[in-house]
Coordinates of C-alpha atoms in Angstrom, one line a residue:
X273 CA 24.4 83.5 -1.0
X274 CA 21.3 81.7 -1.2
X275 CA 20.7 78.2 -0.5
X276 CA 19.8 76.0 -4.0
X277 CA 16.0 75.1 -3.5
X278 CA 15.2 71.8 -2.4
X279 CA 13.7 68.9 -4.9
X280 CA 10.4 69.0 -4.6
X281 CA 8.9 65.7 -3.7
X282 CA 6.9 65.6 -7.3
X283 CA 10.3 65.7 -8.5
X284 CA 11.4 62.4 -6.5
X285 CA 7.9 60.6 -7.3
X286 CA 8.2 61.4 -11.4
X287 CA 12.2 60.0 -11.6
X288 CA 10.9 56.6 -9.6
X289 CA 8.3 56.6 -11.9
X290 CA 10.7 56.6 -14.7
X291 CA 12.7 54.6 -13.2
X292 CA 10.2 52.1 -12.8
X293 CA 9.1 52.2 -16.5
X294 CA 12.5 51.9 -17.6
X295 CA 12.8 48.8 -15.7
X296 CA 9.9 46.8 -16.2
X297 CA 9.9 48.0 -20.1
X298 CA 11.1 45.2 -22.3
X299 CA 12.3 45.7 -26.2
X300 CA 11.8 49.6 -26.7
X301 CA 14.5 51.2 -28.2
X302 CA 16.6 53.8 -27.0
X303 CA 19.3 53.5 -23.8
X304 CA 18.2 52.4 -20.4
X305 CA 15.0 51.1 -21.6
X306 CA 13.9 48.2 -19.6
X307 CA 15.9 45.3 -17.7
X308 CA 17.1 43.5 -20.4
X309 CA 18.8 46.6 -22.2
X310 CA 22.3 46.9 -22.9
X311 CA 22.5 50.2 -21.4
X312 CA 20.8 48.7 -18.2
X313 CA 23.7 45.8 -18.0
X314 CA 26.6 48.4 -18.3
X315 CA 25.1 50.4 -15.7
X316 CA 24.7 47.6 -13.4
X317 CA 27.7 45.0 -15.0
X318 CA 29.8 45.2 -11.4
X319 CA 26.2 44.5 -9.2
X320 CA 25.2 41.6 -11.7
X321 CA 28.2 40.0 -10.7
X322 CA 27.8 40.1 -6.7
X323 CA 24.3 38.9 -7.5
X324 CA 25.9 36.2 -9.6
X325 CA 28.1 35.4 -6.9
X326 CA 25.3 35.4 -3.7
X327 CA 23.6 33.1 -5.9
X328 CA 25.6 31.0 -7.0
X329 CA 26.5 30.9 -3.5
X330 CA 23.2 29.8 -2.2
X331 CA 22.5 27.2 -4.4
X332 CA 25.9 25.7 -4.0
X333 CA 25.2 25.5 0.1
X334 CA 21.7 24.4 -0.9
X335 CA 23.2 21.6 -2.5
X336 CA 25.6 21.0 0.3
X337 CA 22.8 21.0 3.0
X338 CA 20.8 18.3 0.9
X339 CA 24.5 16.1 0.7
X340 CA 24.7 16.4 4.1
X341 CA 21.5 15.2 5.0
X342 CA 21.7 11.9 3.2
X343 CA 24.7 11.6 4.7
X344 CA 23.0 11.5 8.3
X345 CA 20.1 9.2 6.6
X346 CA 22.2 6.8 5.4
X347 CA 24.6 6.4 8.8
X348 CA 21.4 6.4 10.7
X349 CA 20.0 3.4 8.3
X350 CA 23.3 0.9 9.6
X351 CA 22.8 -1.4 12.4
X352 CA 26.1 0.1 14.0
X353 CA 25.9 3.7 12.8
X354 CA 29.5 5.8 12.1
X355 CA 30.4 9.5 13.7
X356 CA 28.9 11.8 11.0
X357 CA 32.5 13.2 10.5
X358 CA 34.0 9.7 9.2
X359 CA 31.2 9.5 6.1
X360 CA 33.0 11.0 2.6
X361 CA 29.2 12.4 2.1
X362 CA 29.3 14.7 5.0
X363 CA 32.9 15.9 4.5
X364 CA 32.1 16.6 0.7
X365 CA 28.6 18.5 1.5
X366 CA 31.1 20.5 4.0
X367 CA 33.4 21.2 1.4
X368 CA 30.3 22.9 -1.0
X369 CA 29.1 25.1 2.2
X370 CA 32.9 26.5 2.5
X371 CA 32.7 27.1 -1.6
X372 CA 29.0 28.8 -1.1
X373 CA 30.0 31.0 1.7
X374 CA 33.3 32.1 -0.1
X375 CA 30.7 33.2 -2.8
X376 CA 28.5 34.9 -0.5
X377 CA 31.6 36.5 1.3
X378 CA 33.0 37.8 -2.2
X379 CA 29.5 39.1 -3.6
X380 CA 29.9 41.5 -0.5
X381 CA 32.7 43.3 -2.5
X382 CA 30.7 44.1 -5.5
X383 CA 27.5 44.5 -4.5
X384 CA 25.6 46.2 -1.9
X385 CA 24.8 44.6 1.7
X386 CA 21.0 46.0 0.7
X387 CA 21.3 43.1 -2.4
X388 CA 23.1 40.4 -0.8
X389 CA 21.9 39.5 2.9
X390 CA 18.1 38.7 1.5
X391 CA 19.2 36.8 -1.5
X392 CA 19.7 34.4 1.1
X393 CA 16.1 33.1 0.3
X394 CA 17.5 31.2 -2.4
X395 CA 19.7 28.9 -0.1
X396 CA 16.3 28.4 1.9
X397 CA 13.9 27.6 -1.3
X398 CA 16.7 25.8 -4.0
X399 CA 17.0 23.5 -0.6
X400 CA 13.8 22.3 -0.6
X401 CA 13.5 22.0 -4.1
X402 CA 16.5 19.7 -4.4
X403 CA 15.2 18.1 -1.4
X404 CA 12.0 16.8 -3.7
X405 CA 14.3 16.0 -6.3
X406 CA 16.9 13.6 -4.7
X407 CA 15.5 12.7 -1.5
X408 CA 12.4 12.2 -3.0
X409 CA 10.7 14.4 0.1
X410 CA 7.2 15.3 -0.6
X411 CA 6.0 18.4 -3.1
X412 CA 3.9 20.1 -1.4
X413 CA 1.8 23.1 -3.1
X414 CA 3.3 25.3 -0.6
X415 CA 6.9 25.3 -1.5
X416 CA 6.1 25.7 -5.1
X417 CA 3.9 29.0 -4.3
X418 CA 7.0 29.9 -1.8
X419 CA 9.6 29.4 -4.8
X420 CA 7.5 31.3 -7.0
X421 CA 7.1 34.4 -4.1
X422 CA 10.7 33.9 -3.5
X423 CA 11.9 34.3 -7.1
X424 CA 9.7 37.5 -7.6
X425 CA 11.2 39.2 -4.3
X426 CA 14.1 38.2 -6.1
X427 CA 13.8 40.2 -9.4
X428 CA 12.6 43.3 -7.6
X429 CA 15.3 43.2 -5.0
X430 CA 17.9 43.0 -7.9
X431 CA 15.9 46.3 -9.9
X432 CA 15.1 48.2 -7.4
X433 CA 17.8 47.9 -4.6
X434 CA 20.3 50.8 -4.2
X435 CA 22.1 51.4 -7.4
X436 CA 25.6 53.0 -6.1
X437 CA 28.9 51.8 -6.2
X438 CA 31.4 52.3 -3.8
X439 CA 35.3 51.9 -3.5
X440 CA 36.0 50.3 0.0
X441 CA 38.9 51.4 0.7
X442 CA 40.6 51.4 4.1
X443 CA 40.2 55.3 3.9
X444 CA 36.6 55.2 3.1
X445 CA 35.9 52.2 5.7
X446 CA 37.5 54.8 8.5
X447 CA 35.2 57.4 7.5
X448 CA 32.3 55.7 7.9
X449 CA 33.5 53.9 11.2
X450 CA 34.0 57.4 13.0
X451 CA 30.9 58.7 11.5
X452 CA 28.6 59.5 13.9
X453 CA 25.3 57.4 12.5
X454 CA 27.7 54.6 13.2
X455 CA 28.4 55.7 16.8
X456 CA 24.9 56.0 17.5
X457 CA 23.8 52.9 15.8
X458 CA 26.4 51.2 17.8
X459 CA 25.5 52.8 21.5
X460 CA 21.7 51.1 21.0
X461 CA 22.5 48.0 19.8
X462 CA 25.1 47.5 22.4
X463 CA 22.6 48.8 25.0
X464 CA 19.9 46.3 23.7
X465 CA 22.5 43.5 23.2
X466 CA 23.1 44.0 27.2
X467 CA 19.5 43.7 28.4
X468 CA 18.9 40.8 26.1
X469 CA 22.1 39.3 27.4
X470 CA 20.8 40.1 31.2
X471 CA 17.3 38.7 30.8
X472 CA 18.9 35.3 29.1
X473 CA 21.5 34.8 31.6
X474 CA 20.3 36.0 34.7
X475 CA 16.6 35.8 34.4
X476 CA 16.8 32.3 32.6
X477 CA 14.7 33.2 29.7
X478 CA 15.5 31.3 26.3
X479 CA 12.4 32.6 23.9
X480 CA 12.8 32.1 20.3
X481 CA 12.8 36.0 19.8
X482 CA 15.5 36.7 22.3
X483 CA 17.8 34.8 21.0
X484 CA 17.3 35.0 17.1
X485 CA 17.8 38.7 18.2
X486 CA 21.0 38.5 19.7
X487 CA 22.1 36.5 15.9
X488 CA 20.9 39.5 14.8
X489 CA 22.4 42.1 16.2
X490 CA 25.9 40.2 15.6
X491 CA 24.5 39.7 12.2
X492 CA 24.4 43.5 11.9
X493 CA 28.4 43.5 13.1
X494 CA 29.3 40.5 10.5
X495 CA 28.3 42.2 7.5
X496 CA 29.3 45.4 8.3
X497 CA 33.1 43.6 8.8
X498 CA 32.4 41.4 5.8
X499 CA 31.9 43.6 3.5
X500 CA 34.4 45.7 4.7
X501 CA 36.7 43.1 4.9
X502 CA 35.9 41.7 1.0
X503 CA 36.0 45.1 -0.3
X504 CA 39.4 45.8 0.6
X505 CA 40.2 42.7 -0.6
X506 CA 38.9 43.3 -4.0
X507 CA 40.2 47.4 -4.0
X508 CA 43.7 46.0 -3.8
X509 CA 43.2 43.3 -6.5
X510 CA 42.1 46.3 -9.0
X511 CA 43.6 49.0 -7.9
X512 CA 46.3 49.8 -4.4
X513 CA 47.3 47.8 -1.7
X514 CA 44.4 48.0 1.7
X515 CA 46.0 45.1 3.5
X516 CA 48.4 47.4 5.2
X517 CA 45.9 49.4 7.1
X518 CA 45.2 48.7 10.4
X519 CA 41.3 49.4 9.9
X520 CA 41.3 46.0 8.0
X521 CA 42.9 43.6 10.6
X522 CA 39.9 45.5 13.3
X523 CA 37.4 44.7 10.7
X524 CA 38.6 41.0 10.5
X525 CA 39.0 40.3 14.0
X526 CA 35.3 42.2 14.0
X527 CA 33.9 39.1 11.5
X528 CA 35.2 36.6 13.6
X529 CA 34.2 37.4 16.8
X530 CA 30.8 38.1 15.5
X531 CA 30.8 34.9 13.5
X532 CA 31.7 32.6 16.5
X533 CA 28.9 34.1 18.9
X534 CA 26.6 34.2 16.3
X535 CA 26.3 30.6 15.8
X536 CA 26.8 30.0 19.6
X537 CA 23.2 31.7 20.0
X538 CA 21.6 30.1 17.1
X539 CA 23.1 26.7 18.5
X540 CA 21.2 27.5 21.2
X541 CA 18.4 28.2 19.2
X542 CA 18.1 24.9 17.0
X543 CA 18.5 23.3 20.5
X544 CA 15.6 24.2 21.9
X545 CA 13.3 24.9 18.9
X546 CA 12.2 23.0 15.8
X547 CA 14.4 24.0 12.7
X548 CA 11.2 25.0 10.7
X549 CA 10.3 27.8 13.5
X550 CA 14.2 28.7 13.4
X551 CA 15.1 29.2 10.0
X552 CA 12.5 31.6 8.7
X553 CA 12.2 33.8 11.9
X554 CA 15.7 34.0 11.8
X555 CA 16.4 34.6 7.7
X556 CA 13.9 37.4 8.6
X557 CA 15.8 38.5 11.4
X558 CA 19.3 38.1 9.7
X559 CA 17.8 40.0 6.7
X560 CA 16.5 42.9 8.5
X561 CA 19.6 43.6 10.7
X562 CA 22.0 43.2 7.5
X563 CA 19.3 45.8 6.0
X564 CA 19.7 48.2 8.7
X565 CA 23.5 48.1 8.9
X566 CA 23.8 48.8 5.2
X567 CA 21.4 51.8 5.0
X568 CA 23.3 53.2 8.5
X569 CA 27.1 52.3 7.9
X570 CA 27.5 52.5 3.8
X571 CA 24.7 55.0 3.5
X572 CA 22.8 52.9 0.4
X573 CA 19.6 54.1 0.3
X574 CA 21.4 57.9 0.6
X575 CA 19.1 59.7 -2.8
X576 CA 16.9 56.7 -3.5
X577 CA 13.4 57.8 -4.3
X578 CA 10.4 57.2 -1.8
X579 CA 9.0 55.2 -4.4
X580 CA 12.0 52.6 -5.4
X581 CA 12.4 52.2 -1.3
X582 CA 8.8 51.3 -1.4
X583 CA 9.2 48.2 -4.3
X584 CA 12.2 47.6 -2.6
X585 CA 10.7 46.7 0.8
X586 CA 7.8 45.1 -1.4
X587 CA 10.2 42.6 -2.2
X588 CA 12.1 41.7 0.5
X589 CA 8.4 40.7 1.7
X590 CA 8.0 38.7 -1.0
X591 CA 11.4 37.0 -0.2
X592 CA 10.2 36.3 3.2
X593 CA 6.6 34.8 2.3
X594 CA 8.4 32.6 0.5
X595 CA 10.9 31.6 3.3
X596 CA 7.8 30.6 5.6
X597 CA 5.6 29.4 3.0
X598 CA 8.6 26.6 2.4
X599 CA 9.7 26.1 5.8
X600 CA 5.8 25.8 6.9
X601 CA 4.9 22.7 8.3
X602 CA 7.4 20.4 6.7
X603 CA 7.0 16.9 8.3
X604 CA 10.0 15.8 9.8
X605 CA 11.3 12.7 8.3
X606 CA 10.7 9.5 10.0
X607 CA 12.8 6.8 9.5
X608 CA 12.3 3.3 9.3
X609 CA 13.1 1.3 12.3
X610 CA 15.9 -1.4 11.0
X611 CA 15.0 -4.1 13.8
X612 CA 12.5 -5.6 15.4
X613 CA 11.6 -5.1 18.8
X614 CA 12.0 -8.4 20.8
X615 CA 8.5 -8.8 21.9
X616 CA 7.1 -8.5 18.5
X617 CA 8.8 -11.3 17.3
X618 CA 6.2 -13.9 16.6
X619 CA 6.1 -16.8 18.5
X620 CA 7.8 -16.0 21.4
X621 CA 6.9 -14.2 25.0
X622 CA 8.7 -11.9 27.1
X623 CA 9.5 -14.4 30.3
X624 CA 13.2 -12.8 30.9
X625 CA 13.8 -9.6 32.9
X626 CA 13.6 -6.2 31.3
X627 CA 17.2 -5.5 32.6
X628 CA 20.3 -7.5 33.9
X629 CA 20.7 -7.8 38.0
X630 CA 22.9 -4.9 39.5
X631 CA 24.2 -4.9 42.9
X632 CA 20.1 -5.9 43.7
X633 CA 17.8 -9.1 44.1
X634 CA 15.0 -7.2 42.4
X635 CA 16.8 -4.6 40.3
X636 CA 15.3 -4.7 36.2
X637 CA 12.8 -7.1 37.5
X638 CA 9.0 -7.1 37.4
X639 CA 6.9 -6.7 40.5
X640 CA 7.9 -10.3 42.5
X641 CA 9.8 -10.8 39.6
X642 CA 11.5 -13.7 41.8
X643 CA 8.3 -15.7 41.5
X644 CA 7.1 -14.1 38.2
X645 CA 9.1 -16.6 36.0
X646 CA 8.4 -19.3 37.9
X647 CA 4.7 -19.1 38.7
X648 CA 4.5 -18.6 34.3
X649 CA 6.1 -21.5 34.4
X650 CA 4.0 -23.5 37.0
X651 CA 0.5 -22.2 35.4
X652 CA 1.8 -23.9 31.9
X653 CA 2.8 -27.5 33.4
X654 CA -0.6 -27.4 34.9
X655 CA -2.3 -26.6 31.8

């Protein structure tokens, strides 16, 4: 029996061109024309909602980040400052971030990984915008460009990303996990994890790269278990019981571990680097690794045309010019100094010792400080 023929590549580029049309065609008649059709919406109703959910997600922790932040401006503004954890600003900015990353956690389970992990530009950008608006930071022409590159990766990430809809079910989270893309994907990233790990333990080193690595290949781990973990959440809301499988207790465990070394890395990483280099190396980073373990363990790029991968890609650029153009150069706040420093004060002179006597004659003192104070005061009587 004869094997069907193959489609022809001419056959792949004219349906991406028809794709394409359909989606950036606006008010023509007929089903599936254009992105604001109602055919387009049923087609794409249960994705709509996980992007509804990752955004809404975002912009919540967006909003949490900026709440937090006054929070550590206005402790830092007392003359006797309180632990962060004791101010109701911080603890209600921690509050949103749990509420944002629930949203984030359950977009996972109706949308693909492809469509989530870079829609995590919006937490970057909506942060600095409502940075300008309530902490009256700066505007700077920058971050609107970077919103406006941000929004438009955005729009093509939600049009042209994979348009498939899977069940996760414990059965279909087992197949994939066995699967031998998996198993290979695994084998490297554990190998590469390993000589990371080596060169930063052994050999010392502590570059930006190598570590925003290592949060990215647990990144690659996280979402693989968090979607997992959300989808069979959501397949026993609507349809049977997962939660009995032993697949989703591994996949939990999976997201936790990952989740606890991942921020002990980029803890590491905010340490020793400014948080402008950090957050858009490693939003790139994050996003590529998520991208990877979507199109390896869900398979959701499997029949996409050359030319939808193409604007696809296009705007996950977009998403990322926009991270650095916003991120770029931002001055770090410099707050105001709530004293005065004791030999400014006007009218008076520095004739005490810098520092109290311990267990020494000349300990805190100037050079002969013995004799400084008293010479001072012998040149003034004999003016």
């Amino acid at each position: 029996m004869a094997a069907p023929a193959p489609v022809g590549s001419g056959d792949a580029t004219v349906a991406a061109l028809d794709e394409l049309s359909r989606n950036f065609t606006y008010g023509a008649l007929g089903a599936g024309n254009g992105s604001l059709s109602s055919a387009w919406y049923r087609r794409n109703q249960i994705h709509l909602f996980g992007v509804f959910l990752a955004i809404l997600g975002n912009l919540v922790i967006s909003i949490s980040l900026t709440i937090q932040k006054y929070s550590h401006l206005q402790l830092a503004q007392q003359a006797h400052p309180r632990p962060y954890f004791k101010s109701l600003w911080w603890w209600g900015g921690a509050l949103l971030m749990a509420v944002g990353e629930t949203g984030n956690f359950a977009a996972y389970g109706f949308a693909p990984i492809t469509l989530v992990a870079p829609l995590g530009c919006m937490s970057v950008t909506g942060s600095a915008i409502i940075s300008v608006m309530f902490l009256k930071e700066n505007l700077r022409a920058s971050d609107l460009l970077g919103t406006a590159l941000a929004l438009a990766g955005t729009y093509l990430l939600v049009n042209f990303a994979p348009n498939i809809t899977q069940a996760i079910s414990a059965r279909t989270v087992q197949y994939y996990f066995v699967g031998w893309q998996f198993l290979v994907y695994m084998i490297l990233e554990i190998l590469i994890f390993c000589i990371l790990l080596y060169f930063h333990k052994r050999k010392g080193m502590k570059h930006i790269v190598i570590l925003l690595t290592l949060v990215a290949l647990l990144a690659s781990l996280t979402v693989i278990s968090v979607k997992a973990v959300s989808g069979m959440i959501t397949f026993s809301v609507t349809d049977r019981m997962q939660l009995t499988y032993p697949i989703f207790y591994i996949m939990f465990i999976i997201m936790i571990a990952s989740c606890v070394f991942q921020v002990k890395f980029l803890n590491q990483a905010t340490n020793l680097y400014n948080t402008t280099t950090v957050v858009p190396v490693n939003h790139v980073f994050f996003t590529t690794s998520a991208i990877i373990a979507g199109i390896i363990f869900y398979q959701e790029f499997f029949g996409a045309a050359f030319l939808t991968i193409v604007i696809y890609l296009f705007g996950c650029f977009l998403s990322f010019l926009g991270v650095l153009l916003v991120t770029r150069n931002r001055e770090k706040e410099h707050l105001q100094q709530s004293y005065i420093a004791f030999g400014n004060i006007p009218g008076k002179q520095m004739l005490d010792k810098i520092q109290p006597d311990s267990n020494g004659l000349s300990y805190g003192t100037l050079p002969d400080g013995s004799d400084s104070t008293n010479s001072q005061s012998g040149e003034k009587k004999e003016v």
